[in-house]
Amino acid sequence: MDILRKLYDMTAFSNLLENPAPLLMLFVGVVLLYLGIKKQYEPLLLVPIGFGVILANLPGAGMGIVPGEFIELGDHKYMNLFEIAHEYGIMNFLYYSLIKTGLLPPIIFMGVGALTDFGPMLRNLKLSLFGAAAQLGIFSVLLVAIAAGFSPKEAGSLAIIGGADGPTAIYTTIILAPHLLGPIAIAAYSYMALVPVIIPFMVKLTCSSKELKINMKEQDKLYPSKNVIKNIKAVKIAFPIVLGIVIAFFVPSSVPLLGMLLFGNLVKEIGANTLRLSDAASGPIMNAATIFLGLTVGATMTSDVFLDFKTIGIIVGGFFAFAISVIGGIFLVKGYNMFSKKKINPLIGATGLSAVPMASRVANEIALKYDTKNHVLQYCMASNISGVIGSAVAAGVLISFLG
Amino acid sequence: MSENFELALQLLGIGMGTVFIILFLVILIGNTIIKFVNRFIPEAQKVIRQNVTSVLGITSPEKMAAIVSAVQIVTGGKGKVTSINKE
């Protein structure tokens, strides 16, 4: 009988009977895996996050991330990584070395930079301004979140979802409210995956078919740009260097993200001589970083952290941040069109979000529905790429004031 | 609460202002670089391509561009296409 009792204690069933909440979290993990695998919603992130949720909530496995207080020794001293690994297992080792230090989001940004082409933005520089208006969701939801009872740091982390940029949201949350990392990462990536639903919905609510038929190429012919680029390669090489230095003076707290993005872009634009670096940044390094980021973020979602009213607030607030950002971009275009002879399709404002290139692709499809000859992809990419810069700057502002 | 709300209002102004200023700067920097490059380093690639095209007598610019860029990637930008022989 004693042996049977010991056998029962050895299994996870005893833990489950004491606290059945992890079962619900296992269900959440399976749902995330379903969305990633079957529905193909951001599978590169949702699959590792979903599996991380499952690992963290397997009773008795010790794979869940423990709160910061657990590794604090008092007097602002903390356990070293060896002690963390020994005491709380490898997932906590990975979390406290790669995530809590803020290492992985900038590494992913380096890869994003190596995959980004600033060409469309440089050819349509004026359109990049609409990437600024699309950050409105961040700062307006910050207000609402504070009114709803979130602390300023928590509200800042929630609001950054409106930037539609996963690594930026994660980086900001690590610094401002690490205890909300799991729900915020899930909300950010889920809404990014829902861009093909959210943008058409917001566009339908706010734009007329006449506005959506504005043909950008025809507008370009009517009012041609004064700037013709004679050597695009040289411009693309100089741009990340100069921009990085200038932004560093204005918003230094955005440099870990933007600096790495611009470095990744530089090694890509140099071409053959740095091809190996660019391949490494956008391939193996980014892929490895994505795996560890996804798993560890998923592992922060233990039942006691996730099953909370704040999670619902984050999911609702995140949606509004996203929606207001889309509307912000659209209304700036509408305002611009009131005063300018050269009209701009409001879809270009709607893509001021960071979700590159999905937002642009979705906007292009909408434009083609109204006019089969109206290809707006390149124009949308201009505001879409500037949205990446805009959301990183917005994150820098939040970190500077609230961090 | 009201103190936090005041901070959020402040951040709305400062944050949006900063993002607009930075993206104005992006436009300014982009335009300045384009003007500088147009004036001091206008395209050098085109000349090489034209020379090679005329040397080889190949009329399709797409084929020429593909051959030249393949050679540039393989040789790390050091190699030049001087002749192509069909065997």
Tab-separated table of C-alpha atoms in Angstrom:
chain	number	residue	atom	x	y	z
A	1	MET	CA	0.000	0.000	0.000
A	2	ASP	CA	2.878	2.301	0.886
A	3	ILE	CA	4.487	1.539	-2.471
A	4	LEU	CA	1.251	2.367	-4.292
A	5	ARG	CA	1.052	5.640	-2.392
A	6	LYS	CA	4.639	6.517	-3.403
A	7	LEU	CA	3.870	5.579	-7.000
A	8	TYR	CA	0.828	7.879	-6.953
A	9	ASP	CA	2.921	10.727	-5.515
A	10	MET	CA	5.532	10.185	-8.234
A	11	THR	CA	2.992	10.818	-11.005
A	12	ALA	CA	1.489	14.196	-11.851
A	13	PHE	CA	-2.032	13.166	-10.824
A	14	SER	CA	-1.540	14.225	-7.216
A	15	ASN	CA	-0.549	17.746	-8.352
A	16	LEU	CA	-3.557	17.929	-10.669
A	17	LEU	CA	-5.984	16.995	-7.926
A	18	GLU	CA	-4.524	19.674	-5.680
A	19	ASN	CA	-4.715	22.345	-8.417
A	20	PRO	CA	-6.618	21.566	-11.650
A	21	ALA	CA	-5.991	25.067	-13.176
A	22	PRO	CA	-3.038	23.821	-15.304
A	23	LEU	CA	-5.497	21.668	-17.242
A	24	LEU	CA	-7.120	24.853	-18.534
A	25	MET	CA	-3.711	26.171	-19.498
A	26	LEU	CA	-2.931	22.946	-21.351
A	27	PHE	CA	-6.123	23.606	-23.310
A	28	VAL	CA	-4.923	27.181	-24.042
A	29	GLY	CA	-1.625	25.723	-25.271
A	30	VAL	CA	-3.427	23.276	-27.563
A	31	VAL	CA	-5.626	26.094	-28.944
A	32	LEU	CA	-2.509	28.145	-29.740
A	33	LEU	CA	-0.949	25.133	-31.456
A	34	TYR	CA	-4.173	24.635	-33.438
A	35	LEU	CA	-4.149	28.296	-34.542
A	36	GLY	CA	-0.500	28.061	-35.537
A	37	ILE	CA	-0.594	24.663	-37.271
A	38	LYS	CA	-4.063	24.404	-38.759
A	39	LYS	CA	-5.049	28.053	-39.239
A	40	GLN	CA	-1.455	29.124	-39.982
A	41	TYR	CA	-1.728	32.243	-37.780
A	42	GLU	CA	1.901	33.340	-37.278
A	43	PRO	CA	3.024	29.680	-37.019
A	44	LEU	CA	6.683	30.593	-36.459
A	45	LEU	CA	5.727	32.193	-33.154
A	46	LEU	CA	2.457	30.620	-32.079
A	47	VAL	CA	3.784	27.045	-32.358
A	48	PRO	CA	6.753	27.579	-29.976
A	49	ILE	CA	4.621	29.789	-27.685
A	50	GLY	CA	1.827	27.193	-27.594
A	51	PHE	CA	4.263	24.400	-26.851
A	52	GLY	CA	5.956	26.558	-24.221
A	53	VAL	CA	2.554	26.992	-22.523
A	54	ILE	CA	2.113	23.220	-22.478
A	55	LEU	CA	5.623	22.605	-21.089
A	56	ALA	CA	5.155	25.226	-18.375
A	57	ASN	CA	1.871	23.743	-17.206
A	58	LEU	CA	2.792	20.072	-17.137
A	59	PRO	CA	2.314	19.369	-13.431
A	60	GLY	CA	5.506	18.565	-11.599
A	61	ALA	CA	7.762	19.171	-14.642
A	62	GLY	CA	9.145	22.422	-13.222
A	63	MET	CA	9.264	24.120	-16.634
A	64	GLY	CA	7.182	27.182	-15.738
A	65	ILE	CA	8.899	30.529	-15.291
A	66	VAL	CA	9.085	31.657	-11.688
A	67	PRO	CA	8.498	35.336	-10.752
A	68	GLY	CA	11.495	37.622	-10.305
A	69	GLU	CA	11.117	37.597	-6.496
A	70	PHE	CA	12.032	33.898	-6.432
A	71	ILE	CA	15.539	34.557	-7.715
A	72	GLU	CA	16.079	37.665	-5.591
A	73	LEU	CA	18.465	37.162	-2.686
A	74	GLY	CA	17.678	40.540	-1.114
A	75	ASP	CA	19.657	43.750	-1.093
A	76	HIS	CA	19.364	43.977	-4.931
A	77	LYS	CA	21.321	40.755	-5.347
A	78	TYR	CA	20.156	37.879	-7.512
A	79	MET	CA	20.970	34.211	-8.030
A	80	ASN	CA	23.520	33.560	-10.757
A	81	LEU	CA	22.504	31.606	-13.844
A	82	PHE	CA	23.975	28.347	-12.545
A	83	GLU	CA	21.941	28.645	-9.359
A	84	ILE	CA	18.786	29.464	-11.351
A	85	ALA	CA	19.313	26.406	-13.582
A	86	HIS	CA	19.984	24.217	-10.543
A	87	GLU	CA	17.021	25.501	-8.530
A	88	TYR	CA	14.344	26.129	-11.186
A	89	GLY	CA	15.433	24.191	-14.283
A	90	ILE	CA	16.544	24.972	-17.826
A	91	MET	CA	13.491	26.970	-18.900
A	92	ASN	CA	14.158	29.521	-16.148
A	93	PHE	CA	17.841	29.510	-17.123
A	94	LEU	CA	16.838	30.354	-20.726
A	95	TYR	CA	14.302	32.958	-19.612
A	96	TYR	CA	16.558	34.824	-17.204
A	97	SER	CA	19.585	34.726	-19.528
A	98	LEU	CA	17.901	35.430	-22.895
A	99	ILE	CA	14.621	37.201	-22.183
A	100	LYS	CA	14.984	39.012	-18.882
A	101	THR	CA	18.260	40.510	-20.107
A	102	GLY	CA	16.385	41.856	-23.168
A	103	LEU	CA	18.734	40.005	-25.528
A	104	LEU	CA	16.413	38.225	-27.949
A	105	PRO	CA	14.105	41.005	-29.248
A	106	PRO	CA	17.035	43.105	-30.572
A	107	ILE	CA	18.560	39.932	-32.077
A	108	ILE	CA	15.277	39.285	-33.884
A	109	PHE	CA	15.194	42.928	-34.973
A	110	MET	CA	18.645	42.434	-36.527
A	111	GLY	CA	17.181	39.592	-38.598
A	112	VAL	CA	14.145	41.697	-39.501
A	113	GLY	CA	16.531	44.436	-40.662
A	114	ALA	CA	18.380	41.929	-42.854
A	115	LEU	CA	15.049	41.004	-44.441
A	116	THR	CA	13.805	44.592	-44.847
A	117	ASP	CA	14.119	46.607	-48.018
A	118	PHE	CA	14.029	50.362	-47.389
A	119	GLY	CA	13.785	50.899	-51.172
A	120	PRO	CA	9.994	51.437	-51.348
A	121	MET	CA	10.209	53.902	-48.451
A	122	LEU	CA	13.127	55.812	-50.004
A	123	ARG	CA	11.261	56.070	-53.309
A	124	ASN	CA	8.155	57.446	-51.524
A	125	LEU	CA	9.639	59.246	-48.550
A	126	LYS	CA	6.626	61.481	-47.892
A	127	LEU	CA	4.427	58.450	-47.301
A	128	SER	CA	6.557	57.406	-44.329
A	129	LEU	CA	4.888	60.136	-42.297
A	130	PHE	CA	1.720	58.040	-42.159
A	131	GLY	CA	3.658	55.492	-40.113
A	132	ALA	CA	3.668	58.103	-37.341
A	133	ALA	CA	-0.103	58.557	-37.240
A	134	ALA	CA	-0.516	54.813	-36.925
A	135	GLN	CA	1.114	54.945	-33.489
A	136	LEU	CA	-1.946	56.783	-32.147
A	137	GLY	CA	-3.394	53.514	-30.830
A	138	ILE	CA	-0.410	53.072	-28.514
A	139	PHE	CA	-0.755	56.368	-26.712
A	140	SER	CA	-4.554	56.557	-26.655
A	141	VAL	CA	-4.901	53.049	-25.195
A	142	LEU	CA	-2.284	54.017	-22.605
A	143	LEU	CA	-4.804	56.569	-21.324
A	144	VAL	CA	-7.686	54.099	-21.311
A	145	ALA	CA	-5.627	51.356	-19.630
A	146	ILE	CA	-4.630	53.696	-16.804
A	147	ALA	CA	-8.275	54.722	-16.390
A	148	ALA	CA	-9.158	51.016	-16.234
A	149	GLY	CA	-6.848	50.486	-13.282
A	150	PHE	CA	-3.590	49.290	-14.837
A	151	SER	CA	-0.429	50.789	-13.382
A	152	PRO	CA	1.417	53.154	-15.789
A	153	LYS	CA	4.077	50.498	-16.469
A	154	GLU	CA	1.470	47.817	-17.171
A	155	ALA	CA	-0.539	50.248	-19.315
A	156	GLY	CA	2.567	51.096	-21.346
A	157	SER	CA	3.220	47.399	-22.009
A	158	LEU	CA	-0.395	46.825	-23.002
A	159	ALA	CA	-0.527	49.891	-25.223
A	160	ILE	CA	2.558	48.935	-27.233
A	161	ILE	CA	0.495	46.095	-28.772
A	162	GLY	CA	-0.943	48.888	-30.958
A	163	GLY	CA	2.421	49.132	-32.701
A	164	ALA	CA	1.737	45.675	-34.200
A	165	ASP	CA	5.320	44.652	-33.682
A	166	GLY	CA	5.982	41.466	-31.683
A	167	PRO	CA	9.653	41.992	-30.724
A	168	THR	CA	8.966	45.636	-29.769
A	169	ALA	CA	6.009	44.618	-27.592
A	170	ILE	CA	8.090	41.906	-25.901
A	171	TYR	CA	11.103	44.186	-25.380
A	172	THR	CA	8.965	46.944	-23.847
A	173	THR	CA	7.125	44.490	-21.584
A	174	ILE	CA	10.369	42.883	-20.368
A	175	ILE	CA	11.467	46.304	-19.142
A	176	LEU	CA	8.159	47.717	-17.898
A	177	ALA	CA	5.962	44.823	-16.744
A	178	PRO	CA	7.667	41.423	-17.102
A	179	HIS	CA	4.861	39.683	-15.192
A	180	LEU	CA	2.515	40.413	-18.135
A	181	LEU	CA	4.908	39.117	-20.800
A	182	GLY	CA	2.915	35.990	-21.689
A	183	PRO	CA	-0.517	37.545	-22.285
A	184	ILE	CA	0.955	40.590	-24.037
A	185	ALA	CA	3.058	38.471	-26.414
A	186	ILE	CA	0.056	36.292	-27.190
A	187	ALA	CA	-2.201	39.310	-27.792
A	188	ALA	CA	0.426	41.052	-29.963
A	189	TYR	CA	1.077	38.045	-32.184
A	190	SER	CA	-2.591	37.054	-32.354
A	191	TYR	CA	-3.656	40.487	-33.564
A	192	MET	CA	-0.763	40.556	-36.013
A	193	ALA	CA	-2.080	37.264	-37.350
A	194	LEU	CA	-5.525	38.855	-37.573
A	195	VAL	CA	-4.327	41.765	-39.731
A	196	PRO	CA	-6.206	40.299	-42.759
A	197	VAL	CA	-9.404	40.642	-40.720
A	198	ILE	CA	-8.794	43.847	-38.733
A	199	ILE	CA	-7.550	46.124	-41.556
A	200	PRO	CA	-10.404	45.356	-44.010
A	201	PHE	CA	-12.914	45.820	-41.163
A	202	MET	CA	-11.502	49.231	-40.164
A	203	VAL	CA	-11.173	50.323	-43.805
A	204	LYS	CA	-14.801	49.409	-44.486
A	205	LEU	CA	-15.876	51.422	-41.445
A	206	THR	CA	-13.961	54.565	-42.360
A	207	CYS	CA	-13.343	54.777	-46.131
A	208	SER	CA	-15.586	55.398	-49.133
A	209	SER	CA	-15.182	53.436	-52.350
A	210	LYS	CA	-14.172	56.695	-54.102
A	211	GLU	CA	-11.258	57.064	-51.699
A	212	LEU	CA	-10.225	53.440	-52.113
A	213	LYS	CA	-10.174	53.871	-55.897
A	214	ILE	CA	-7.479	56.570	-55.740
A	215	ASN	CA	-4.834	55.253	-58.121
A	216	MET	CA	-1.357	56.069	-56.826
A	217	LYS	CA	0.418	55.496	-60.128
A	218	GLU	CA	-1.929	57.908	-61.897
A	219	GLN	CA	-1.354	60.444	-59.118
A	220	ASP	CA	2.405	59.971	-59.616
A	221	LYS	CA	2.024	60.688	-63.335
A	222	LEU	CA	-0.041	63.800	-62.621
A	223	TYR	CA	2.289	65.059	-59.905
A	224	PRO	CA	5.706	63.420	-60.434
A	225	SER	CA	8.231	63.282	-57.617
A	226	LYS	CA	11.103	65.759	-57.722
A	227	ASN	CA	13.547	63.244	-56.270
A	228	VAL	CA	14.896	60.748	-58.775
A	229	ILE	CA	17.337	58.322	-57.187
A	230	LYS	CA	20.353	57.855	-59.456
A	231	ASN	CA	22.231	55.330	-57.308
A	232	ILE	CA	19.826	53.422	-55.081
A	233	LYS	CA	22.523	51.060	-53.765
A	234	ALA	CA	24.608	53.913	-52.342
A	235	VAL	CA	21.503	55.526	-50.828
A	236	LYS	CA	20.458	52.247	-49.226
A	237	ILE	CA	23.919	51.797	-47.676
A	238	ALA	CA	24.175	55.353	-46.339
A	239	PHE	CA	20.595	55.478	-45.029
A	240	PRO	CA	20.838	53.015	-42.072
A	241	ILE	CA	24.170	54.490	-40.958
A	242	VAL	CA	23.017	58.125	-40.905
A	243	LEU	CA	19.531	57.326	-39.596
A	244	GLY	CA	20.922	55.187	-36.759
A	245	ILE	CA	23.236	57.942	-35.582
A	246	VAL	CA	20.593	60.685	-35.773
A	247	ILE	CA	17.878	58.688	-33.992
A	248	ALA	CA	20.333	57.751	-31.252
A	249	PHE	CA	20.653	61.431	-30.376
A	250	PHE	CA	16.903	61.983	-30.157
A	251	VAL	CA	15.608	58.746	-28.587
A	252	PRO	CA	18.578	56.799	-27.202
A	253	SER	CA	16.301	54.252	-25.508
A	254	SER	CA	15.118	53.049	-28.930
A	255	VAL	CA	18.671	52.215	-30.019
A	256	PRO	CA	18.765	48.563	-28.839
A	257	LEU	CA	15.903	47.819	-31.237
A	258	LEU	CA	16.459	50.326	-34.044
A	259	GLY	CA	20.254	50.053	-33.933
A	260	MET	CA	20.097	46.307	-34.468
A	261	LEU	CA	17.428	46.694	-37.175
A	262	LEU	CA	19.588	49.188	-39.051
A	263	PHE	CA	22.734	47.069	-38.617
A	264	GLY	CA	20.929	44.037	-40.047
A	265	ASN	CA	19.741	46.168	-42.951
A	266	LEU	CA	23.225	47.573	-43.574
A	267	VAL	CA	24.872	44.147	-43.902
A	268	LYS	CA	22.122	43.164	-46.312
A	269	GLU	CA	22.519	46.270	-48.466
A	270	ILE	CA	26.328	46.066	-48.668
A	271	GLY	CA	25.765	42.939	-50.708
A	272	ALA	CA	28.275	40.260	-51.625
A	273	ASN	CA	31.012	41.306	-49.182
A	274	THR	CA	28.786	40.848	-46.120
A	275	LEU	CA	26.455	38.245	-47.557
A	276	ARG	CA	27.440	35.685	-44.916
A	277	LEU	CA	26.598	38.098	-42.095
A	278	SER	CA	23.259	38.973	-43.602
A	279	ASP	CA	22.470	35.296	-44.230
A	280	ALA	CA	23.379	34.468	-40.617
A	281	ALA	CA	21.336	37.369	-39.196
A	282	SER	CA	18.209	36.599	-41.203
A	283	GLY	CA	18.614	32.810	-41.079
A	284	PRO	CA	20.184	30.707	-38.305
A	285	ILE	CA	20.506	33.460	-35.682
A	286	MET	CA	16.972	34.757	-36.169
A	287	ASN	CA	15.511	31.260	-36.307
A	288	ALA	CA	17.279	30.163	-33.112
A	289	ALA	CA	16.236	33.394	-31.368
A	290	THR	CA	12.624	32.851	-32.476
A	291	ILE	CA	12.574	29.316	-31.041
A	292	PHE	CA	13.917	30.386	-27.644
A	293	LEU	CA	11.762	33.520	-27.550
A	294	GLY	CA	8.601	31.576	-28.332
A	295	LEU	CA	9.254	28.734	-25.893
A	296	THR	CA	10.257	30.949	-22.989
A	297	VAL	CA	7.452	33.473	-23.534
A	298	GLY	CA	5.028	30.552	-23.616
A	299	ALA	CA	6.574	29.207	-20.417
A	300	THR	CA	5.765	32.456	-18.591
A	301	MET	CA	2.061	31.625	-18.998
A	302	THR	CA	1.495	29.534	-15.945
A	303	SER	CA	-2.064	29.247	-14.677
A	304	ASP	CA	-1.586	31.641	-11.752
A	305	VAL	CA	-0.281	34.355	-14.106
A	306	PHE	CA	-2.599	33.870	-17.087
A	307	LEU	CA	-5.922	33.165	-15.388
A	308	ASP	CA	-6.377	36.721	-14.242
A	309	PHE	CA	-8.713	39.611	-15.071
A	310	LYS	CA	-5.743	41.569	-16.404
A	311	THR	CA	-5.402	39.044	-19.231
A	312	ILE	CA	-8.916	39.906	-20.425
A	313	GLY	CA	-8.040	43.606	-20.144
A	314	ILE	CA	-4.909	43.013	-22.238
A	315	ILE	CA	-6.809	41.141	-24.942
A	316	VAL	CA	-9.564	43.781	-25.190
A	317	GLY	CA	-7.154	46.738	-24.841
A	318	GLY	CA	-4.778	45.215	-27.396
A	319	PHE	CA	-7.551	45.039	-29.979
A	320	PHE	CA	-8.476	48.696	-29.465
A	321	ALA	CA	-4.815	49.740	-29.632
A	322	PHE	CA	-4.541	47.918	-32.951
A	323	ALA	CA	-7.802	49.306	-34.345
A	324	ILE	CA	-7.073	52.920	-33.308
A	325	SER	CA	-3.630	52.686	-34.920
A	326	VAL	CA	-5.202	51.670	-38.246
A	327	ILE	CA	-7.789	54.465	-37.985
A	328	GLY	CA	-5.109	57.006	-37.005
A	329	GLY	CA	-3.213	56.336	-40.230
A	330	ILE	CA	-6.370	56.461	-42.345
A	331	PHE	CA	-7.495	59.799	-40.888
A	332	LEU	CA	-4.115	61.446	-41.388
A	333	VAL	CA	-4.351	60.511	-45.087
A	334	LYS	CA	-7.887	61.925	-45.227
A	335	GLY	CA	-6.638	65.146	-43.616
A	336	TYR	CA	-3.719	65.326	-46.044
A	337	ASN	CA	-6.039	64.824	-49.029
A	338	MET	CA	-8.129	67.812	-47.939
A	339	PHE	CA	-5.188	70.159	-48.480
A	340	SER	CA	-3.135	68.485	-51.200
A	341	LYS	CA	-3.679	68.325	-54.963
A	342	LYS	CA	-1.960	64.958	-55.114
A	343	LYS	CA	-4.385	62.514	-53.510
A	344	ILE	CA	-3.281	59.505	-51.506
A	345	ASN	CA	-5.166	56.253	-51.122
A	346	PRO	CA	-6.182	55.921	-47.423
A	347	LEU	CA	-5.025	52.306	-47.476
A	348	ILE	CA	-1.506	53.720	-47.254
A	349	GLY	CA	-2.406	55.207	-43.886
A	350	ALA	CA	-3.950	51.940	-42.731
A	351	THR	CA	-0.616	50.175	-43.263
A	352	GLY	CA	1.317	52.476	-40.957
A	353	LEU	CA	1.349	49.542	-38.549
A	354	SER	CA	4.519	47.510	-38.255
A	355	ALA	CA	3.069	44.197	-39.392
A	356	VAL	CA	5.410	44.011	-42.427
A	357	PRO	CA	4.642	42.929	-45.125
A	358	MET	CA	1.285	41.377	-44.255
A	359	ALA	CA	-0.473	44.732	-43.752
A	360	SER	CA	0.715	45.936	-47.186
A	361	ARG	CA	-0.357	42.731	-48.891
A	362	VAL	CA	-3.809	42.959	-47.309
A	363	ALA	CA	-4.155	46.638	-48.330
A	364	ASN	CA	-3.091	45.792	-51.890
A	365	GLU	CA	-5.781	43.123	-52.105
A	366	ILE	CA	-8.409	45.616	-50.919
A	367	ALA	CA	-7.298	48.176	-53.525
A	368	LEU	CA	-7.442	45.557	-56.289
A	369	LYS	CA	-11.024	44.713	-55.311
A	370	TYR	CA	-12.074	48.300	-56.077
A	371	ASP	CA	-9.869	48.747	-59.150
A	372	THR	CA	-8.102	45.774	-60.743
A	373	LYS	CA	-5.305	48.022	-62.050
A	374	ASN	CA	-4.613	49.794	-58.762
A	375	HIS	CA	-1.498	48.133	-57.309
A	376	VAL	CA	-0.636	49.980	-54.077
A	377	LEU	CA	1.776	47.438	-52.573
A	378	GLN	CA	4.970	49.486	-53.015
A	379	TYR	CA	3.312	52.617	-51.642
A	380	CYS	CA	1.894	50.753	-48.647
A	381	MET	CA	5.318	49.284	-47.944
A	382	ALA	CA	6.653	52.836	-47.488
A	383	SER	CA	4.327	53.592	-44.579
A	384	ASN	CA	4.508	49.990	-43.376
A	385	ILE	CA	8.317	50.090	-43.001
A	386	SER	CA	8.228	53.534	-41.423
A	387	GLY	CA	5.724	52.034	-38.967
A	388	VAL	CA	8.499	49.710	-37.744
A	389	ILE	CA	10.656	52.758	-37.000
A	390	GLY	CA	7.676	54.599	-35.486
A	391	SER	CA	6.721	51.804	-33.094
A	392	ALA	CA	10.338	51.333	-31.960
A	393	VAL	CA	10.513	55.084	-31.255
A	394	ALA	CA	7.185	54.930	-29.393
A	395	ALA	CA	8.589	52.047	-27.324
A	396	GLY	CA	11.666	54.150	-26.599
A	397	VAL	CA	9.483	57.011	-25.354
A	398	LEU	CA	7.467	54.673	-23.092
A	399	ILE	CA	10.630	53.077	-21.686
A	400	SER	CA	12.241	56.480	-21.062
A	401	PHE	CA	9.239	57.865	-19.183
A	402	LEU	CA	7.895	54.792	-17.427
A	403	GLY	CA	10.932	52.523	-17.063
B	1	MET	CA	-5.065	57.887	-10.426
B	2	SER	CA	-5.337	61.496	-11.618
B	3	GLU	CA	-1.554	61.809	-11.408
B	4	ASN	CA	-1.167	58.704	-13.575
B	5	PHE	CA	-3.798	59.988	-15.979
B	6	GLU	CA	-1.908	63.257	-16.247
B	7	LEU	CA	1.261	61.298	-17.045
B	8	ALA	CA	-0.609	59.345	-19.740
B	9	LEU	CA	-1.930	62.577	-21.286
B	10	GLN	CA	1.573	63.982	-21.234
B	11	LEU	CA	2.882	60.843	-22.914
B	12	LEU	CA	0.191	61.079	-25.596
B	13	GLY	CA	1.497	64.516	-26.557
B	14	ILE	CA	5.195	63.791	-26.140
B	15	GLY	CA	5.012	60.325	-27.696
B	16	MET	CA	3.086	61.303	-30.825
B	17	GLY	CA	5.206	64.448	-31.145
B	18	THR	CA	8.429	62.444	-30.941
B	19	VAL	CA	7.269	59.841	-33.460
B	20	PHE	CA	6.274	62.592	-35.926
B	21	ILE	CA	9.580	64.420	-35.423
B	22	ILE	CA	11.600	61.231	-35.966
B	23	LEU	CA	9.691	60.332	-39.127
B	24	PHE	CA	10.094	63.919	-40.381
B	25	LEU	CA	13.794	63.378	-39.775
B	26	VAL	CA	13.623	60.116	-41.729
B	27	ILE	CA	12.218	62.094	-44.678
B	28	LEU	CA	14.818	64.815	-44.257
B	29	ILE	CA	17.712	62.374	-43.943
B	30	GLY	CA	16.456	60.316	-46.881
B	31	ASN	CA	16.136	63.376	-49.112
B	32	THR	CA	19.544	64.704	-48.073
B	33	ILE	CA	21.236	61.362	-48.782
B	34	ILE	CA	19.482	61.085	-52.164
B	35	LYS	CA	20.606	64.609	-53.146
B	36	PHE	CA	24.170	63.952	-51.923
B	37	VAL	CA	24.414	60.626	-53.765
B	38	ASN	CA	22.852	62.038	-56.948
B	39	ARG	CA	25.417	64.803	-56.937
B	40	PHE	CA	28.606	63.023	-55.857
B	41	ILE	CA	28.143	59.308	-56.563
B	42	PRO	CA	25.678	58.917	-59.408
B	43	GLU	CA	25.254	55.361	-60.610
B	44	ALA	CA	28.522	53.661	-61.563
B	45	GLN	CA	26.986	50.227	-62.177
B	46	LYS	CA	25.184	51.309	-65.339
B	47	VAL	CA	28.439	52.201	-67.112
B	48	ILE	CA	29.950	48.793	-66.404
B	49	ARG	CA	26.806	47.075	-67.579
B	50	GLN	CA	26.759	49.047	-70.821
B	51	ASN	CA	30.421	48.303	-71.493
B	52	VAL	CA	29.980	44.610	-70.903
B	53	THR	CA	26.829	44.570	-73.016
B	54	SER	CA	28.587	46.194	-75.907
B	55	VAL	CA	31.672	43.960	-75.578
B	56	LEU	CA	29.646	40.797	-75.547
B	57	GLY	CA	27.081	41.891	-78.066
B	58	ILE	CA	24.219	40.535	-75.958
B	59	THR	CA	21.037	42.475	-76.532
B	60	SER	CA	18.924	41.253	-73.592
B	61	PRO	CA	19.666	43.505	-70.600
B	62	GLU	CA	17.923	41.024	-68.260
B	63	LYS	CA	20.281	38.203	-69.287
B	64	MET	CA	23.285	40.502	-68.948
B	65	ALA	CA	22.209	41.699	-65.508
B	66	ALA	CA	21.716	38.100	-64.363
B	67	ILE	CA	25.177	37.044	-65.579
B	68	VAL	CA	26.931	40.117	-64.134
B	69	SER	CA	25.257	39.837	-60.725
B	70	ALA	CA	25.924	36.074	-60.557
B	71	VAL	CA	29.621	36.693	-61.202
B	72	GLN	CA	29.669	39.526	-58.633
B	73	ILE	CA	28.116	37.340	-55.935
B	74	VAL	CA	30.376	34.355	-56.599
B	75	THR	CA	33.574	36.430	-56.744
B	76	GLY	CA	32.593	38.717	-53.876
B	77	GLY	CA	32.327	41.763	-56.181
B	78	LYS	CA	35.890	41.423	-57.497
B	79	GLY	CA	35.240	39.563	-60.755
B	80	LYS	CA	34.314	41.166	-64.084
B	81	VAL	CA	32.640	39.591	-67.077
B	82	THR	CA	34.792	40.263	-70.128
B	83	SER	CA	33.651	37.590	-72.524
B	84	ILE	CA	31.110	34.795	-72.845
B	85	ASN	CA	31.754	31.922	-75.244
B	86	LYS	CA	29.177	29.394	-76.322
B	87	GLU	CA	30.587	25.892	-76.689
